[in-house]
Short mmCIF file of C-alpha atoms and ligand atoms in Angstrom, two decimals:
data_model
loop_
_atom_site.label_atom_id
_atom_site.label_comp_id
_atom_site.label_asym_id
_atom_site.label_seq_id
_atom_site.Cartn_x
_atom_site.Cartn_y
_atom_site.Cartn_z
CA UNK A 1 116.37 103.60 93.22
CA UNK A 2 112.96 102.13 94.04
CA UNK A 3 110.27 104.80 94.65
CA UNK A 4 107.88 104.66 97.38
CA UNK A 5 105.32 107.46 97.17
CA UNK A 6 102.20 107.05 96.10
CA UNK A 7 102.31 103.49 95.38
CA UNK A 8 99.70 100.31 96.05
CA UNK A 9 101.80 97.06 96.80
CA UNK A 10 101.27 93.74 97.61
CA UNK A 11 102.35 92.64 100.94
CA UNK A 12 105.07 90.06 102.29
CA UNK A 13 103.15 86.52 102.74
CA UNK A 14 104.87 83.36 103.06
CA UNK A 15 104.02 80.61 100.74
CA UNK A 16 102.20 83.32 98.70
CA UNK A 17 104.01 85.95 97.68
CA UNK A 18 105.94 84.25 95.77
CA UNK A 19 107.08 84.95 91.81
CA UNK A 20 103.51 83.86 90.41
CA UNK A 21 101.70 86.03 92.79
CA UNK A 22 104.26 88.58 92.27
CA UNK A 23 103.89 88.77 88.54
CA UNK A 24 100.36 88.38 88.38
CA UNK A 25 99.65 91.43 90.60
CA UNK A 26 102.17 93.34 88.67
CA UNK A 27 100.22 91.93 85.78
CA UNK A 28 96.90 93.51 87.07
CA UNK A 29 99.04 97.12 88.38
CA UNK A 30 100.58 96.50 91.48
CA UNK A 31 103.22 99.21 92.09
CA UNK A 32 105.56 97.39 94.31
CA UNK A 33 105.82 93.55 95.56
CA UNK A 34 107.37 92.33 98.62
CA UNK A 35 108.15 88.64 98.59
CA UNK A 36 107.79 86.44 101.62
CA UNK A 37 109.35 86.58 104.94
CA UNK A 38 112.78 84.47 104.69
CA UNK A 39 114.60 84.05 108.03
CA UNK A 40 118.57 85.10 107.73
CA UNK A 41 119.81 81.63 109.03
CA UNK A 42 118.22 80.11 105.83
CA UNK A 43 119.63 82.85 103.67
CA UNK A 44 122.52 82.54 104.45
CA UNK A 45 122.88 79.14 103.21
CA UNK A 46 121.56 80.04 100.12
CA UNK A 47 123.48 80.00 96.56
CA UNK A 48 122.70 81.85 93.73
CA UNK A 49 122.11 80.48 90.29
CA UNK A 50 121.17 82.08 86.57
CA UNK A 51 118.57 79.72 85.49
CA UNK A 52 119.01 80.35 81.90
CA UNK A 53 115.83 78.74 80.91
CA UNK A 54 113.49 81.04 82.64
CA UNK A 55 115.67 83.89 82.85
CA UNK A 56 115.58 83.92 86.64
CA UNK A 57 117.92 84.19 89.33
CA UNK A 58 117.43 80.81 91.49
CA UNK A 59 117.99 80.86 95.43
CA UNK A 60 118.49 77.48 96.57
CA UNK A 61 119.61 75.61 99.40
CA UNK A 62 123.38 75.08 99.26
CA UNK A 63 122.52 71.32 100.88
CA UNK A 64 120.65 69.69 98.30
CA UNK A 65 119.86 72.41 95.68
CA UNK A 66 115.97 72.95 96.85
CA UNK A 67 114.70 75.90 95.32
CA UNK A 68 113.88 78.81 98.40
CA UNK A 69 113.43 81.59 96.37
CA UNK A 70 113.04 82.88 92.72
CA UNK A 71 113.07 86.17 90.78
CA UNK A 72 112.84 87.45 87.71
CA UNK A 73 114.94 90.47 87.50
CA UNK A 74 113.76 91.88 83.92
CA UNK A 75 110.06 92.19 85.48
CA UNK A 76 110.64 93.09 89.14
CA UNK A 77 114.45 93.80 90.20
CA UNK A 78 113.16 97.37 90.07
CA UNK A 79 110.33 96.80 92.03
CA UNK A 80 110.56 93.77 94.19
CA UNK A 81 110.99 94.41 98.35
CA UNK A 82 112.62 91.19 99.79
CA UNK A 83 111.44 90.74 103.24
CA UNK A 84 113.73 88.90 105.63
CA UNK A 85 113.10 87.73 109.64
CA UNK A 86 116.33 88.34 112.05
CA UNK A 87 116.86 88.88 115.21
CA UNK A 88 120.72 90.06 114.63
CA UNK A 89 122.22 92.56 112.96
CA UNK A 90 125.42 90.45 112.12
CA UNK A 91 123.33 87.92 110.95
CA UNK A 92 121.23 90.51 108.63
CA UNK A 93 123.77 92.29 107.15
CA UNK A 94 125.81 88.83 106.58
CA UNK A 95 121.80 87.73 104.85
CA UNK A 96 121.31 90.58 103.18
CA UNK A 97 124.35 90.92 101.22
CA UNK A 98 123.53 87.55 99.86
CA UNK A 99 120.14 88.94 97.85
CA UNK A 100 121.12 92.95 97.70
CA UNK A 101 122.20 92.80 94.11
CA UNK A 102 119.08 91.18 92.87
CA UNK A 103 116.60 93.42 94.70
CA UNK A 104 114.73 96.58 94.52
CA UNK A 105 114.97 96.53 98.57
CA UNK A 106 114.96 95.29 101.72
CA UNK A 107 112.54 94.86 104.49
CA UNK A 108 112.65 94.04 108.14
CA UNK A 109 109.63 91.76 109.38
CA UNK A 110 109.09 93.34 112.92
CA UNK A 111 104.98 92.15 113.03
CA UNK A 112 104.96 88.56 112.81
CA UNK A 113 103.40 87.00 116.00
CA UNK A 114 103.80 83.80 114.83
CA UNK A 115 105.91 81.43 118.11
CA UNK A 116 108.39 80.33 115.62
CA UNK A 117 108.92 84.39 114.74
CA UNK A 118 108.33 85.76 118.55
CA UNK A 119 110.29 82.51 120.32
CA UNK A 120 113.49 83.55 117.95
CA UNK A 121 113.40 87.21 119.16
CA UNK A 122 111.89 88.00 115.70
CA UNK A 123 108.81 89.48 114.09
CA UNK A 124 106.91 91.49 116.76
CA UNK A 125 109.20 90.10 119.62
CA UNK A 126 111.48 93.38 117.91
CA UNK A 127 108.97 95.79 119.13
CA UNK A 128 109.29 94.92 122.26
CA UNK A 129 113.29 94.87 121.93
CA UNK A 130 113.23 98.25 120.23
CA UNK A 131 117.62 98.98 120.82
CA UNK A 132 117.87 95.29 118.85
CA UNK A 133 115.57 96.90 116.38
CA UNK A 134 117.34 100.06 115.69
CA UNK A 135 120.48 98.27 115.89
CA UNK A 136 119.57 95.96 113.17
CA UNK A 137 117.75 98.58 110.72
CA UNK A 138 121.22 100.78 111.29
CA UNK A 139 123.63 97.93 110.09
CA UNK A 140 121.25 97.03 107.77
CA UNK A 141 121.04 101.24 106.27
CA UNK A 142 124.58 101.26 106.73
CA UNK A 143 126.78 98.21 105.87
CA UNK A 144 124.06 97.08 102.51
CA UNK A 145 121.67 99.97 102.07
CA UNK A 146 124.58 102.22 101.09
CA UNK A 147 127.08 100.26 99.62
CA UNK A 148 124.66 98.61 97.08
CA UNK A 149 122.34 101.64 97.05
CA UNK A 150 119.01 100.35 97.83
CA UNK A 151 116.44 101.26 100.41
CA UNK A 152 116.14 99.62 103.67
CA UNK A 153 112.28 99.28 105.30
CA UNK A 154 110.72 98.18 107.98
CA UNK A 155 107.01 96.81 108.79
CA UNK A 156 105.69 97.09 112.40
CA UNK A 157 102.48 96.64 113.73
CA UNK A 158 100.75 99.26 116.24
CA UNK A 159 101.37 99.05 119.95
CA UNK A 160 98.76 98.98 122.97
CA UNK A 161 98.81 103.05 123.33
CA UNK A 162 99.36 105.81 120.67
CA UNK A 163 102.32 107.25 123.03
CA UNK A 164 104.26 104.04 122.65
CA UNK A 165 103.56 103.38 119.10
CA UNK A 166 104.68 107.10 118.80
CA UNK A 167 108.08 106.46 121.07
CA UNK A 168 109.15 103.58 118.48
CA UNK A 169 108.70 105.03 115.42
CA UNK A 170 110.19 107.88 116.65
CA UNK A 171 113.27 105.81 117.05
CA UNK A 172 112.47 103.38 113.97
CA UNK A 173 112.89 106.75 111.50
CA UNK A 174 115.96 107.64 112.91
CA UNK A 175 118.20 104.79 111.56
CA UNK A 176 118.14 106.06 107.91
CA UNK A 177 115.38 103.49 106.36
CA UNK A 178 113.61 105.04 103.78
CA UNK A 179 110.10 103.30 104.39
CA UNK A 180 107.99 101.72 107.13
CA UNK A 181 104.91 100.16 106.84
CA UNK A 182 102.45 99.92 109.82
CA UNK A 183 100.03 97.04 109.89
CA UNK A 184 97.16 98.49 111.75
CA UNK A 185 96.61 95.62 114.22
CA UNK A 186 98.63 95.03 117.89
CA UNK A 187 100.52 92.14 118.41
CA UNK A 188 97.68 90.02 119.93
CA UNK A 189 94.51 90.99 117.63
CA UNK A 190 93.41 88.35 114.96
CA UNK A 191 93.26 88.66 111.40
CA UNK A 192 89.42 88.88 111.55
CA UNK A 193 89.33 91.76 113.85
CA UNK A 194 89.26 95.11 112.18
CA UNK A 195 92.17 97.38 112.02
CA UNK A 196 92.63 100.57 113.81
CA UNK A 197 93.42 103.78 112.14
CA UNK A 198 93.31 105.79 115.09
CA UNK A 199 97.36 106.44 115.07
CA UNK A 200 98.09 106.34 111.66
CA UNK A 201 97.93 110.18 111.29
CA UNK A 202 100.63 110.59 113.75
CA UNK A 203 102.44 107.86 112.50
CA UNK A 204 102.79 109.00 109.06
CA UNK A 205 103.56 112.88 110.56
CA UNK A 206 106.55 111.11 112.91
CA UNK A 207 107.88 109.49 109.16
CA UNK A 208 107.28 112.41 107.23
CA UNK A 209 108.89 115.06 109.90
CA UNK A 210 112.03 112.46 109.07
CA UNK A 211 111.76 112.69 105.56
CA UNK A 212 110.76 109.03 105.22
CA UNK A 213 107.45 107.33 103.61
CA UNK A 214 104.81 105.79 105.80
CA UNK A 215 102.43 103.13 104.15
CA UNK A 216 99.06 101.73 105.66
CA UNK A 217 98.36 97.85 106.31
CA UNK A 218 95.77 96.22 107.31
CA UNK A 219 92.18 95.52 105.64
CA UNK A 220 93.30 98.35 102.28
CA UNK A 221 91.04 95.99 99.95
CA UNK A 222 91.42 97.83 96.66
CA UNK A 223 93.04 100.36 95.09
CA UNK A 224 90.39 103.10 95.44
CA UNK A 225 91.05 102.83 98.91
CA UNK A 226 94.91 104.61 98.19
CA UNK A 227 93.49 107.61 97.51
CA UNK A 228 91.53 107.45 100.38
CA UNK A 229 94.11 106.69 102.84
CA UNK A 230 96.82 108.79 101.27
CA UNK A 231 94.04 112.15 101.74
CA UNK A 232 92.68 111.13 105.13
CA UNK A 233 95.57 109.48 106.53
CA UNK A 234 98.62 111.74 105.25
CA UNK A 235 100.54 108.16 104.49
CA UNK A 236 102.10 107.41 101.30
CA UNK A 237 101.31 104.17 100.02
CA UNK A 238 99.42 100.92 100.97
CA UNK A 239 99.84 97.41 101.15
CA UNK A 240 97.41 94.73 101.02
CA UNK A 241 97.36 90.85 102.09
CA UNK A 242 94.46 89.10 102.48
CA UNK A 243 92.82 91.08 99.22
CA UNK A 244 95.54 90.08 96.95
CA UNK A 245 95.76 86.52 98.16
CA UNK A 246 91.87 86.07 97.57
CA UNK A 247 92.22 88.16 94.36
CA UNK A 248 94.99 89.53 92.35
CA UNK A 249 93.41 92.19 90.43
CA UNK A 250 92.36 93.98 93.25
CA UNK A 251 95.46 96.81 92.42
CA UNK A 252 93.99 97.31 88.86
CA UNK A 253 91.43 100.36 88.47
CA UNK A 254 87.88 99.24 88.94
CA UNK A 255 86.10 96.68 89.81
CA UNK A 256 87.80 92.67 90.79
CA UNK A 257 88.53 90.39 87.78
CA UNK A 258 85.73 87.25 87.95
CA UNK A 259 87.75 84.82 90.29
CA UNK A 260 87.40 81.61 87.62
CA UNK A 261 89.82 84.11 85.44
CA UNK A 262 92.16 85.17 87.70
CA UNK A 263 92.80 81.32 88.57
CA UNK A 264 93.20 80.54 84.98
CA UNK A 265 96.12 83.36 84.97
CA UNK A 266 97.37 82.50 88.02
CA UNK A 267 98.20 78.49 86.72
CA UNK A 268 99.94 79.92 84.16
CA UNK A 269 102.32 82.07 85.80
CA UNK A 270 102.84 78.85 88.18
CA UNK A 271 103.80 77.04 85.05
CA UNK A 272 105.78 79.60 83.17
CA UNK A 273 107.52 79.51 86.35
CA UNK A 274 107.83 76.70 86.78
CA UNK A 275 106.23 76.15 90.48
CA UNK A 276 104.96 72.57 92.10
CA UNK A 277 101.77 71.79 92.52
CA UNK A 278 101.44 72.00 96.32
CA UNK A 279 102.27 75.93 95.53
CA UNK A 280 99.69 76.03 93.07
CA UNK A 281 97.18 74.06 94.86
CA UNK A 282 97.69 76.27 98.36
CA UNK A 283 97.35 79.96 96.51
CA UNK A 284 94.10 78.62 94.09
CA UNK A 285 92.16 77.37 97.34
CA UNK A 286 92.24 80.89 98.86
CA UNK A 287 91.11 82.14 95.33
CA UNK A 288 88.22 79.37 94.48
CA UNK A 289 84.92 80.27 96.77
CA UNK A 290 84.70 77.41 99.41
CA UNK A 291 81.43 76.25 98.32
CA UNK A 292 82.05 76.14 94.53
CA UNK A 293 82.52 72.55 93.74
CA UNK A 294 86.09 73.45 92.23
CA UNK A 295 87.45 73.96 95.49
CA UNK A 296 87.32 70.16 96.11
CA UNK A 297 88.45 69.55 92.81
CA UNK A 298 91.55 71.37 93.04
CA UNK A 299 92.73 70.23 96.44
CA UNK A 300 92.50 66.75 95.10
CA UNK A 301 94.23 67.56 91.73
CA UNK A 302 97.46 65.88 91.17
CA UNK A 303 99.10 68.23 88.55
CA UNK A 304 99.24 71.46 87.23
CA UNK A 305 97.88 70.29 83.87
CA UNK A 306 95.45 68.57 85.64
CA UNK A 307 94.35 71.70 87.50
CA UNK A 308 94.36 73.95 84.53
CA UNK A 309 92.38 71.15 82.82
CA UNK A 310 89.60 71.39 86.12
CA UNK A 311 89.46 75.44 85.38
CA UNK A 312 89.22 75.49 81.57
CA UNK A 313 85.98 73.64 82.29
CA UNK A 314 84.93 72.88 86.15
CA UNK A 315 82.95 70.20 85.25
CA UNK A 316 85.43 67.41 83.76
CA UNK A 317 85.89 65.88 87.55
CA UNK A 318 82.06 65.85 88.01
CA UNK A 319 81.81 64.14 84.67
CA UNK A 320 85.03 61.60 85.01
CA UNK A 321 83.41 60.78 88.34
CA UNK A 322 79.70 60.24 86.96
CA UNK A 323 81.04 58.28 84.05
CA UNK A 324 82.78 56.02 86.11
CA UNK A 325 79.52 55.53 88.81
CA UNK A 326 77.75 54.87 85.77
CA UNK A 327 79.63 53.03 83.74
CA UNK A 328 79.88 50.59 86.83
CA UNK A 329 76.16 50.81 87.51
CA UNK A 330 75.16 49.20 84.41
CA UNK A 331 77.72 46.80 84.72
C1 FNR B 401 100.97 87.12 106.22
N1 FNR B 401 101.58 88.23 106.80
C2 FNR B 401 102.96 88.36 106.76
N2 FNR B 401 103.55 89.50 107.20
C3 FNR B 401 104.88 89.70 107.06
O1 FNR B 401 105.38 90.76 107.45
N3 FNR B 401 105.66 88.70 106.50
C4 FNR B 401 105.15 87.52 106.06
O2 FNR B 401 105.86 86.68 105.51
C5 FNR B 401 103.74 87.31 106.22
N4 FNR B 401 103.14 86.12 105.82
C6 FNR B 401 101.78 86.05 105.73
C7 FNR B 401 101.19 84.94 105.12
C8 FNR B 401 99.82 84.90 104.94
C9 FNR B 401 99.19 83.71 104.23
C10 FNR B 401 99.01 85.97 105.40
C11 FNR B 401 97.50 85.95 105.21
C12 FNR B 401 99.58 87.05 106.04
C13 FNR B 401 100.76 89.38 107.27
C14 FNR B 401 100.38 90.29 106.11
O3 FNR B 401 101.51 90.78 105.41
C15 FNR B 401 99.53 91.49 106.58
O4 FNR B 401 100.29 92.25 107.49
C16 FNR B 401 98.23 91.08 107.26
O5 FNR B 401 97.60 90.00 106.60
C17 FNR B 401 97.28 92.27 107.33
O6 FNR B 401 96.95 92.75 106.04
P1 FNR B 401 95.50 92.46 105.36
O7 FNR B 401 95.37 90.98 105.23
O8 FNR B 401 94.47 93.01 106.32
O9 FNR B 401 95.54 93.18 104.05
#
């Protein structure tokens, strides 16, 4: 049974925490992953395949086959969170079921504010909805939690007042999940503002007075900062975004791997694994300092050997591009 205490972890983002990202923080020390937000109505039209060549177990579309998600159970099953979007408990349980037996856990996205999420009556349109909520994490707990005995979680993010924040988690840690996670933002504040703290105490007192663990999101940065949080906070784990997306070796112990290296081992865990270049492309931009010339050399890149050929040395566009201008110069 996947263990939440004390544990940094690498938080649900859609088109990056996927199995490269995944395995490359694990690679550096995350604790726990949680893979990106996948609505129920997709899952459920997803098939499962062994792909015996990479030892993974494929999700794809029943349709035409398109890959939606991947996992490799011999280094995460134990450890991998899969985070789904609902609205509907039916429709949850019914998704679930499809992933339970090749997952450490599963997680309820009840933050996104994203209109595609909110219009749906998912993400953070469930803290407003709080009985569709409960009624949801129950069915989850009780008709997949149990029967394939793994954990069911939750991540919220703060409401306008600590009494109301207080009045749904009091509810939230009655339905038998084992985890929630609190992103320390309200529905309406931007990525760039800074989180608030201010409840978190309480929150993790409400979880902990229920016998359930409370983690912290929302600008952690690195994992010095668990310690931190886990003495001043009371909570039991954190969860970063942003950090890991930028760089993956924020959960190891000291300081941040030099960004040029983590991109090198990020390409290969998107070839190992087999993952297109748009993928590739998308994660190494958030990695790659805007200004460094690379940046521009890597959104134009065509394929992954052609990226990995850009990092071993950042030059070789500079140079194919100065050959040719000169080349047609003294012509
Ligand atoms: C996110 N976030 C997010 N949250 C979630 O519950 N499910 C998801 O699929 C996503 N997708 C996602 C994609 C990207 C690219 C980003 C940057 C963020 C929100 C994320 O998990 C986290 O709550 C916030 O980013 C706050 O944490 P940080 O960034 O301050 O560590």
């Amino acid at each position: 049974m996947l263990e939440y205490h004390g544990k940094l972890v690498l938080a649900p983002m859609v088109r990056v925490s996927e199995l490269p990202m995944r395995a490359l923080s694990i690679k550096y020390g995350c604790d726990l992953v949680w893979g990106p937000e996948i609505v129920d109505k997709k899952m459920i039209h997803m098939k499962r395949i062994w792909n015996d060549r990479l030892q993974c177990v494929d999700f794809v579309q029943k349709s035409d086959e398109k890959l939606v998600f991947r996992t490799n159970p011999a280094l995460e099953k134990s450890r991998l969170v899969f985070q789904m979007g609902t609205a509907d408990s039916k429709l949850a349980v019914e998704a679930a079921k499809v992933v339970a037996a090749d997952v450490g856990a599963i997680d309820v996205n009840s933050g996104c504010p994203k209109h595609f999420s909110v219009h749906g009556g998912m993400g953070a349109a469930l803290l407003r909805t709080p009985d569709k909520l409960v009624d949801i994490l129950t069915s989850l707990v009780e008709e997949v939690g149990k029967p394939f005995g793994i954990p069911i979680s939750v991540k919220i993010r703060i409401l306008e007042d600590a009494e109301k924040t207080y009045g749904l988690v009091r509810r939230l840690v009655m339905t038998g999940i084992s985890c929630l996670t609190v992103h320390c933002r309200t529905t309406p504040m931007r990525p760039r503002e800074p989180a608030i703290y201010t409840y978190l105490e309480g929150i993790a007192q409400i979880c902990h007075e229920a016998g359930i663990c409370c983690y912290v999101n929302g600008d952690v940065g690195c994992r010095d900062n668990l310690q931190l949080f886990m003495k001043n906070y009371g909570v039991d784990g954190a969860m970063i975004a942003r950090g890991a997306e930028a760089n993956p070796s924020c959960f190891q112990t000291g300081p941040l791997a030099p960004w040029l290296d983590v991109c090198k081992e990020f390409l290969k865990m998107c070839k190992k694994y087999e993952y297109t270049n748009s993928h590739a492309k998308f994660c190494l931009t958030k990695m790659i300092p805007g200004k460094d010339p690379l940046y521009q050399q890597i959104a134009q890149a065509k394929s992954l050997d052609e990226m990995e050929a850009m990092l071993d040395n950042p030059l070789i566009k500079e140079q194919i591009k100065s050959s040719k201008t000169s080349t047609a110069v003294s012509v």
